[in-house]
Amino acid sequence: MALRLVQVNFKARDDSALGRFWAEALGWGLSSEGPGVTNIEPLGFNWPDPAAVCIDVVTVPDPETVRYRAHLDLATRSVAHQAELVARLLELGASLADVGQGDVPWTVLADPEGNVFCVLEPREIYQDTGPIAAVVVNCADPRAMARFWSEAMDWDLLEVNDDQARLRSAKGVGPYLEFLRVPVETVWNRVHLDLMPYSNHDQAAEAARLRALGAKDIDLGQGDVPWLCLADPEGNEFCVLASGGS
């Protein structure tokens, strides 16, 4: 296996404004690889590195109705830190969100463009992840997602049951990737995952391996680009970037 999760991609109406929000929210830095693209990563970060999963915000046309299948969970160190972080995020432009969560110890928010995310109560498992505790994907069958994604990437499968699957970098650093059983529909996603092969592995060969595992090619109107757009067996879109890094 020669793929690693390197970033989460947000489709946005205004990449600069949404990028500024997430940079402030996480305490990370901003850069840009070109018009319409804003990159958010830790200050002094040597990309790619499993110690963090970065954020890439890309301006695209926005459909009227969007259902969210992927979101971020943010980590906190204490109940006081959770309250302080929620207050700061609201000042930055986030809003409280109701997704039917009921009475839960975490706080559900939406960023300025409506992307839902959670600020978790302090949990021991997330104390060493950095500001992003987990990238969470809703799915119908966590066991099936565990089979696909544990083969697709070089991350370790740490937990799997009928309700949840949890993976993390084999180096034991950075956020978790989690799949939660939730009724889902086949819809256009504003948030997806970007994977990258190691420098000595071929992008086309890795994509062929993913297809053999059950991935499908998809056309998002991306045109002639250096990355490949695929969907996992439940239709979650993701991209395989060109080879890079060590």
mmCIF file of C-alpha atoms in Angstrom:
data_model
loop_
_atom_site.group_PDB
_atom_site.id
_atom_site.type_symbol
_atom_site.label_atom_id
_atom_site.label_comp_id
_atom_site.label_asym_id
_atom_site.label_seq_id
_atom_site.Cartn_x
_atom_site.Cartn_y
_atom_site.Cartn_z
ATOM 1 C CA MET A 1 0.000 0.000 0.000
ATOM 2 C CA ALA A 2 1.447 3.329 -1.014
ATOM 3 C CA LEU A 3 -1.206 5.989 -0.420
ATOM 4 C CA ARG A 4 -1.566 8.375 2.513
ATOM 5 C CA LEU A 5 -4.272 10.861 3.438
ATOM 6 C CA VAL A 6 -2.737 14.314 3.029
ATOM 7 C CA GLN A 7 -5.598 16.798 3.005
ATOM 8 C CA VAL A 8 -9.320 17.439 3.224
ATOM 9 C CA ASN A 9 -10.748 19.395 0.313
ATOM 10 C CA PHE A 10 -13.551 21.927 0.847
ATOM 11 C CA LYS A 11 -15.536 23.246 -2.110
ATOM 12 C CA ALA A 12 -16.383 26.889 -1.431
ATOM 13 C CA ARG A 13 -18.042 29.986 -2.835
ATOM 14 C CA ASP A 14 -15.094 32.081 -1.598
ATOM 15 C CA ASP A 15 -11.915 30.126 -0.920
ATOM 16 C CA SER A 16 -10.091 33.119 0.598
ATOM 17 C CA ALA A 17 -12.777 33.925 3.174
ATOM 18 C CA LEU A 18 -13.385 30.304 4.141
ATOM 19 C CA GLY A 19 -9.648 29.673 4.253
ATOM 20 C CA ARG A 20 -9.167 32.584 6.664
ATOM 21 C CA PHE A 21 -11.867 31.168 8.940
ATOM 22 C CA TRP A 22 -10.268 27.731 9.119
ATOM 23 C CA ALA A 23 -6.757 29.117 9.542
ATOM 24 C CA GLU A 24 -7.952 31.183 12.510
ATOM 25 C CA ALA A 25 -10.007 28.284 13.867
ATOM 26 C CA LEU A 26 -7.051 25.886 13.857
ATOM 27 C CA GLY A 27 -4.234 28.356 14.513
ATOM 28 C CA TRP A 28 -2.625 27.383 11.197
ATOM 29 C CA GLY A 29 -1.079 29.340 8.340
ATOM 30 C CA LEU A 30 -2.384 30.287 4.893
ATOM 31 C CA SER A 31 -0.892 29.907 1.434
ATOM 32 C CA SER A 32 -2.149 29.603 -2.129
ATOM 33 C CA GLU A 33 -1.076 27.519 -5.106
ATOM 34 C CA GLY A 34 -3.059 29.695 -7.518
ATOM 35 C CA PRO A 35 -6.274 31.695 -8.042
ATOM 36 C CA GLY A 36 -9.302 30.101 -6.417
ATOM 37 C CA VAL A 37 -7.293 27.837 -4.109
ATOM 38 C CA THR A 38 -6.367 28.456 -0.461
ATOM 39 C CA ASN A 39 -4.216 26.038 1.532
ATOM 40 C CA ILE A 40 -4.336 25.779 5.340
ATOM 41 C CA GLU A 41 -1.581 23.931 7.179
ATOM 42 C CA PRO A 42 0.357 24.179 10.466
ATOM 43 C CA LEU A 43 2.996 26.897 10.634
ATOM 44 C CA GLY A 44 6.386 25.529 9.608
ATOM 45 C CA PHE A 45 4.786 22.333 8.313
ATOM 46 C CA ASN A 46 6.857 20.155 5.963
ATOM 47 C CA TRP A 47 4.118 18.837 3.655
ATOM 48 C CA PRO A 48 3.229 16.006 3.412
ATOM 49 C CA ASP A 49 3.623 14.739 6.963
ATOM 50 C CA PRO A 50 1.216 12.401 8.827
ATOM 51 C CA ALA A 51 1.412 14.675 11.877
ATOM 52 C CA ALA A 52 -1.377 16.724 10.259
ATOM 53 C CA VAL A 53 -4.063 16.389 7.614
ATOM 54 C CA CYS A 54 -4.173 19.770 5.898
ATOM 55 C CA ILE A 55 -7.120 21.627 4.362
ATOM 56 C CA ASP A 56 -7.442 22.706 0.736
ATOM 57 C CA VAL A 57 -10.265 25.187 -0.047
ATOM 58 C CA VAL A 58 -11.266 25.505 -3.708
ATOM 59 C CA THR A 59 -13.782 27.928 -5.202
ATOM 60 C CA VAL A 60 -16.449 26.148 -7.298
ATOM 61 C CA PRO A 61 -20.067 26.848 -8.290
ATOM 62 C CA ASP A 62 -22.340 26.077 -5.340
ATOM 63 C CA PRO A 63 -25.513 23.980 -5.801
ATOM 64 C CA GLU A 64 -28.704 24.996 -4.029
ATOM 65 C CA THR A 65 -28.987 21.835 -1.901
ATOM 66 C CA VAL A 66 -26.098 20.004 -0.306
ATOM 67 C CA ARG A 67 -26.076 17.086 2.122
ATOM 68 C CA TYR A 68 -22.941 16.682 4.174
ATOM 69 C CA ARG A 69 -21.400 13.196 4.373
ATOM 70 C CA ALA A 70 -17.986 14.247 5.711
ATOM 71 C CA HIS A 71 -17.021 16.666 8.473
ATOM 72 C CA LEU A 72 -14.255 17.562 10.909
ATOM 73 C CA ASP A 73 -14.232 16.948 14.658
ATOM 74 C CA LEU A 74 -12.078 19.396 16.629
ATOM 75 C CA ALA A 75 -10.238 18.319 19.777
ATOM 76 C CA THR A 76 -10.255 20.111 23.130
ATOM 77 C CA ARG A 77 -8.119 19.717 26.250
ATOM 78 C CA SER A 78 -10.762 20.466 28.904
ATOM 79 C CA VAL A 79 -14.384 21.526 29.330
ATOM 80 C CA ALA A 80 -13.181 25.117 29.758
ATOM 81 C CA HIS A 81 -11.147 24.886 26.557
ATOM 82 C CA GLN A 82 -14.200 23.522 24.713
ATOM 83 C CA ALA A 83 -16.300 26.483 25.859
ATOM 84 C CA GLU A 84 -13.545 28.963 24.965
ATOM 85 C CA LEU A 85 -13.069 27.417 21.517
ATOM 86 C CA VAL A 86 -16.797 27.452 20.744
ATOM 87 C CA ALA A 87 -17.028 31.118 21.781
ATOM 88 C CA ARG A 88 -14.024 32.041 19.618
ATOM 89 C CA LEU A 89 -15.398 30.167 16.598
ATOM 90 C CA LEU A 90 -18.738 31.953 16.925
ATOM 91 C CA GLU A 91 -16.878 35.275 16.955
ATOM 92 C CA LEU A 92 -15.032 34.218 13.781
ATOM 93 C CA GLY A 93 -18.322 33.640 11.950
ATOM 94 C CA ALA A 94 -19.414 30.104 12.822
ATOM 95 C CA SER A 95 -23.002 29.435 13.879
ATOM 96 C CA LEU A 96 -24.711 26.836 16.034
ATOM 97 C CA ALA A 97 -26.153 23.981 13.971
ATOM 98 C CA ASP A 98 -28.915 21.460 14.648
ATOM 99 C CA VAL A 99 -28.447 18.178 12.807
ATOM 100 C CA GLY A 100 -30.728 16.266 15.136
ATOM 101 C CA GLN A 101 -27.944 15.579 17.633
ATOM 102 C CA GLY A 102 -30.119 16.065 20.698
ATOM 103 C CA ASP A 103 -28.519 16.411 24.139
ATOM 104 C CA VAL A 104 -24.860 15.555 23.541
ATOM 105 C CA PRO A 105 -21.606 16.699 25.190
ATOM 106 C CA TRP A 106 -20.136 18.011 21.954
ATOM 107 C CA THR A 107 -21.132 21.215 20.145
ATOM 108 C CA VAL A 108 -22.242 21.161 16.515
ATOM 109 C CA LEU A 109 -21.346 24.265 14.518
ATOM 110 C CA ALA A 110 -21.385 25.363 10.891
ATOM 111 C CA ASP A 111 -18.604 27.404 9.314
ATOM 112 C CA PRO A 112 -19.443 30.646 7.432
ATOM 113 C CA GLU A 113 -20.406 28.671 4.301
ATOM 114 C CA GLY A 114 -22.547 26.174 6.194
ATOM 115 C CA ASN A 115 -20.123 23.232 6.444
ATOM 116 C CA VAL A 116 -21.025 21.388 9.629
ATOM 117 C CA PHE A 117 -18.306 20.417 12.123
ATOM 118 C CA CYS A 118 -18.114 19.417 15.788
ATOM 119 C CA VAL A 119 -16.191 20.740 18.767
ATOM 120 C CA LEU A 120 -15.760 17.692 20.958
ATOM 121 C CA GLU A 121 -15.726 17.518 24.719
ATOM 122 C CA PRO A 122 -12.263 16.476 25.979
ATOM 123 C CA ARG A 123 -11.533 12.820 25.173
ATOM 124 C CA GLU A 124 -8.320 11.025 26.057
ATOM 125 C CA ILE A 125 -8.019 9.406 22.635
ATOM 126 C CA TYR A 126 -7.721 12.798 20.909
ATOM 127 C CA GLN A 127 -5.231 14.518 23.221
ATOM 128 C CA ASP A 128 -2.285 14.049 20.827
ATOM 129 C CA THR A 129 -3.958 14.640 17.455
ATOM 130 C CA GLY A 130 -3.501 18.395 17.112
ATOM 131 C CA PRO A 131 -6.526 20.659 16.606
ATOM 132 C CA ILE A 132 -8.292 18.227 14.261
ATOM 133 C CA ALA A 133 -9.318 15.151 16.236
ATOM 134 C CA ALA A 134 -10.860 13.236 13.354
ATOM 135 C CA VAL A 135 -12.083 13.411 9.791
ATOM 136 C CA VAL A 136 -15.510 11.769 9.979
ATOM 137 C CA VAL A 137 -17.411 10.218 7.072
ATOM 138 C CA ASN A 138 -21.034 9.076 7.333
ATOM 139 C CA CYS A 139 -21.633 5.678 5.796
ATOM 140 C CA ALA A 140 -24.118 2.826 5.619
ATOM 141 C CA ASP A 141 -21.653 0.020 6.424
ATOM 142 C CA PRO A 142 -18.577 0.815 8.555
ATOM 143 C CA ARG A 143 -17.226 -2.711 8.141
ATOM 144 C CA ALA A 144 -17.258 -2.409 4.356
ATOM 145 C CA MET A 145 -15.626 1.015 4.551
ATOM 146 C CA ALA A 146 -12.979 -0.404 6.891
ATOM 147 C CA ARG A 147 -12.164 -3.138 4.378
ATOM 148 C CA PHE A 148 -11.800 -0.676 1.509
ATOM 149 C CA TRP A 149 -9.958 2.150 3.259
ATOM 150 C CA SER A 150 -7.581 -0.046 5.250
ATOM 151 C CA GLU A 151 -6.497 -1.596 1.940
ATOM 152 C CA ALA A 152 -6.522 1.730 0.079
ATOM 153 C CA MET A 153 -4.135 3.516 2.468
ATOM 154 C CA ASP A 154 -1.122 2.740 4.625
ATOM 155 C CA TRP A 155 -3.091 3.709 7.751
ATOM 156 C CA ASP A 156 -3.778 1.192 10.520
ATOM 157 C CA LEU A 157 -7.284 -0.053 11.225
ATOM 158 C CA LEU A 158 -7.637 0.406 14.993
ATOM 159 C CA GLU A 159 -11.310 -0.327 15.583
ATOM 160 C CA VAL A 160 -14.253 -1.679 13.599
ATOM 161 C CA ASN A 161 -17.767 -2.729 14.543
ATOM 162 C CA ASP A 162 -21.269 -2.394 13.128
ATOM 163 C CA ASP A 163 -21.453 1.305 14.050
ATOM 164 C CA GLN A 164 -17.953 2.686 13.556
ATOM 165 C CA ALA A 165 -14.561 2.140 11.972
ATOM 166 C CA ARG A 166 -11.459 4.079 13.043
ATOM 167 C CA LEU A 167 -8.100 4.374 11.257
ATOM 168 C CA ARG A 168 -4.920 6.350 11.952
ATOM 169 C CA SER A 169 -1.515 6.832 10.395
ATOM 170 C CA ALA A 170 0.759 3.866 11.019
ATOM 171 C CA LYS A 171 3.149 6.334 12.684
ATOM 172 C CA GLY A 172 0.579 6.966 15.422
ATOM 173 C CA VAL A 173 0.352 10.714 14.827
ATOM 174 C CA GLY A 174 -2.190 13.181 13.511
ATOM 175 C CA PRO A 175 -5.984 12.893 13.359
ATOM 176 C CA TYR A 176 -8.090 9.780 12.978
ATOM 177 C CA LEU A 177 -10.211 8.839 9.963
ATOM 178 C CA GLU A 178 -13.580 7.570 11.171
ATOM 179 C CA PHE A 179 -16.574 6.053 9.421
ATOM 180 C CA LEU A 180 -19.885 6.277 11.302
ATOM 181 C CA ARG A 181 -23.060 4.387 10.490
ATOM 182 C CA VAL A 182 -25.625 7.027 9.490
ATOM 183 C CA PRO A 183 -28.437 6.828 6.895
ATOM 184 C CA VAL A 184 -26.914 8.427 3.811
ATOM 185 C CA GLU A 185 -27.966 9.379 0.321
ATOM 186 C CA THR A 186 -25.984 9.561 -2.897
ATOM 187 C CA VAL A 187 -25.396 13.314 -3.099
ATOM 188 C CA TRP A 188 -22.896 15.931 -4.193
ATOM 189 C CA ASN A 189 -20.325 16.397 -1.455
ATOM 190 C CA ARG A 190 -18.657 19.674 -0.509
ATOM 191 C CA VAL A 191 -15.947 17.919 1.479
ATOM 192 C CA HIS A 192 -13.760 15.084 0.216
ATOM 193 C CA LEU A 193 -10.421 13.404 0.906
ATOM 194 C CA ASP A 194 -7.209 13.788 -1.101
ATOM 195 C CA LEU A 195 -4.735 10.887 -1.151
ATOM 196 C CA MET A 196 -1.137 10.969 -2.378
ATOM 197 C CA PRO A 197 1.199 8.151 -3.453
ATOM 198 C CA TYR A 198 4.733 8.053 -2.080
ATOM 199 C CA SER A 199 7.403 9.346 -4.466
ATOM 200 C CA ASN A 200 8.436 5.865 -5.598
ATOM 201 C CA HIS A 201 4.883 4.767 -6.462
ATOM 202 C CA ASP A 202 2.966 5.486 -9.635
ATOM 203 C CA GLN A 203 -0.326 7.388 -9.524
ATOM 204 C CA ALA A 204 -1.898 5.351 -12.336
ATOM 205 C CA ALA A 205 -0.888 2.054 -10.748
ATOM 206 C CA GLU A 206 -2.319 3.140 -7.401
ATOM 207 C CA ALA A 207 -5.592 4.155 -9.065
ATOM 208 C CA ALA A 208 -5.762 0.745 -10.768
ATOM 209 C CA ARG A 209 -5.260 -0.923 -7.388
ATOM 210 C CA LEU A 210 -8.099 1.145 -5.917
ATOM 211 C CA ARG A 211 -10.420 0.163 -8.761
ATOM 212 C CA ALA A 212 -9.656 -3.486 -8.035
ATOM 213 C CA LEU A 213 -10.706 -2.831 -4.422
ATOM 214 C CA GLY A 214 -14.053 -1.426 -5.560
ATOM 215 C CA ALA A 215 -13.439 2.249 -6.357
ATOM 216 C CA LYS A 216 -15.043 3.817 -9.439
ATOM 217 C CA ASP A 217 -13.930 6.627 -11.732
ATOM 218 C CA ILE A 218 -16.163 9.699 -11.534
ATOM 219 C CA ASP A 219 -16.515 12.821 -13.655
ATOM 220 C CA LEU A 220 -17.027 16.004 -11.643
ATOM 221 C CA GLY A 221 -16.317 18.237 -14.600
ATOM 222 C CA GLN A 222 -12.686 18.399 -13.522
ATOM 223 C CA GLY A 223 -11.355 18.397 -17.086
ATOM 224 C CA ASP A 224 -7.654 17.869 -17.756
ATOM 225 C CA VAL A 225 -6.094 17.914 -14.293
ATOM 226 C CA PRO A 226 -3.085 16.140 -12.749
ATOM 227 C CA TRP A 227 -5.189 14.340 -10.131
ATOM 228 C CA LEU A 228 -7.625 11.439 -10.554
ATOM 229 C CA CYS A 229 -11.203 11.584 -9.227
ATOM 230 C CA LEU A 230 -12.629 8.358 -7.805
ATOM 231 C CA ALA A 231 -15.439 7.244 -5.497
ATOM 232 C CA ASP A 232 -15.273 4.559 -2.828
ATOM 233 C CA PRO A 233 -17.809 1.675 -2.790
ATOM 234 C CA GLU A 234 -20.408 3.878 -1.055
ATOM 235 C CA GLY A 235 -19.952 6.747 -3.509
ATOM 236 C CA ASN A 236 -17.772 9.029 -1.369
ATOM 237 C CA GLU A 237 -15.626 10.959 -3.812
ATOM 238 C CA PHE A 238 -11.889 11.312 -3.270
ATOM 239 C CA CYS A 239 -8.869 12.311 -5.349
ATOM 240 C CA VAL A 240 -5.528 10.643 -5.962
ATOM 241 C CA LEU A 241 -2.928 13.357 -6.347
ATOM 242 C CA ALA A 242 0.304 13.069 -8.297
ATOM 243 C CA SER A 243 3.167 11.347 -6.510
ATOM 244 C CA GLY A 244 5.199 13.483 -4.148
ATOM 245 C CA GLY A 245 7.046 13.673 -0.856
ATOM 246 C CA SER A 246 9.177 10.996 0.762
#
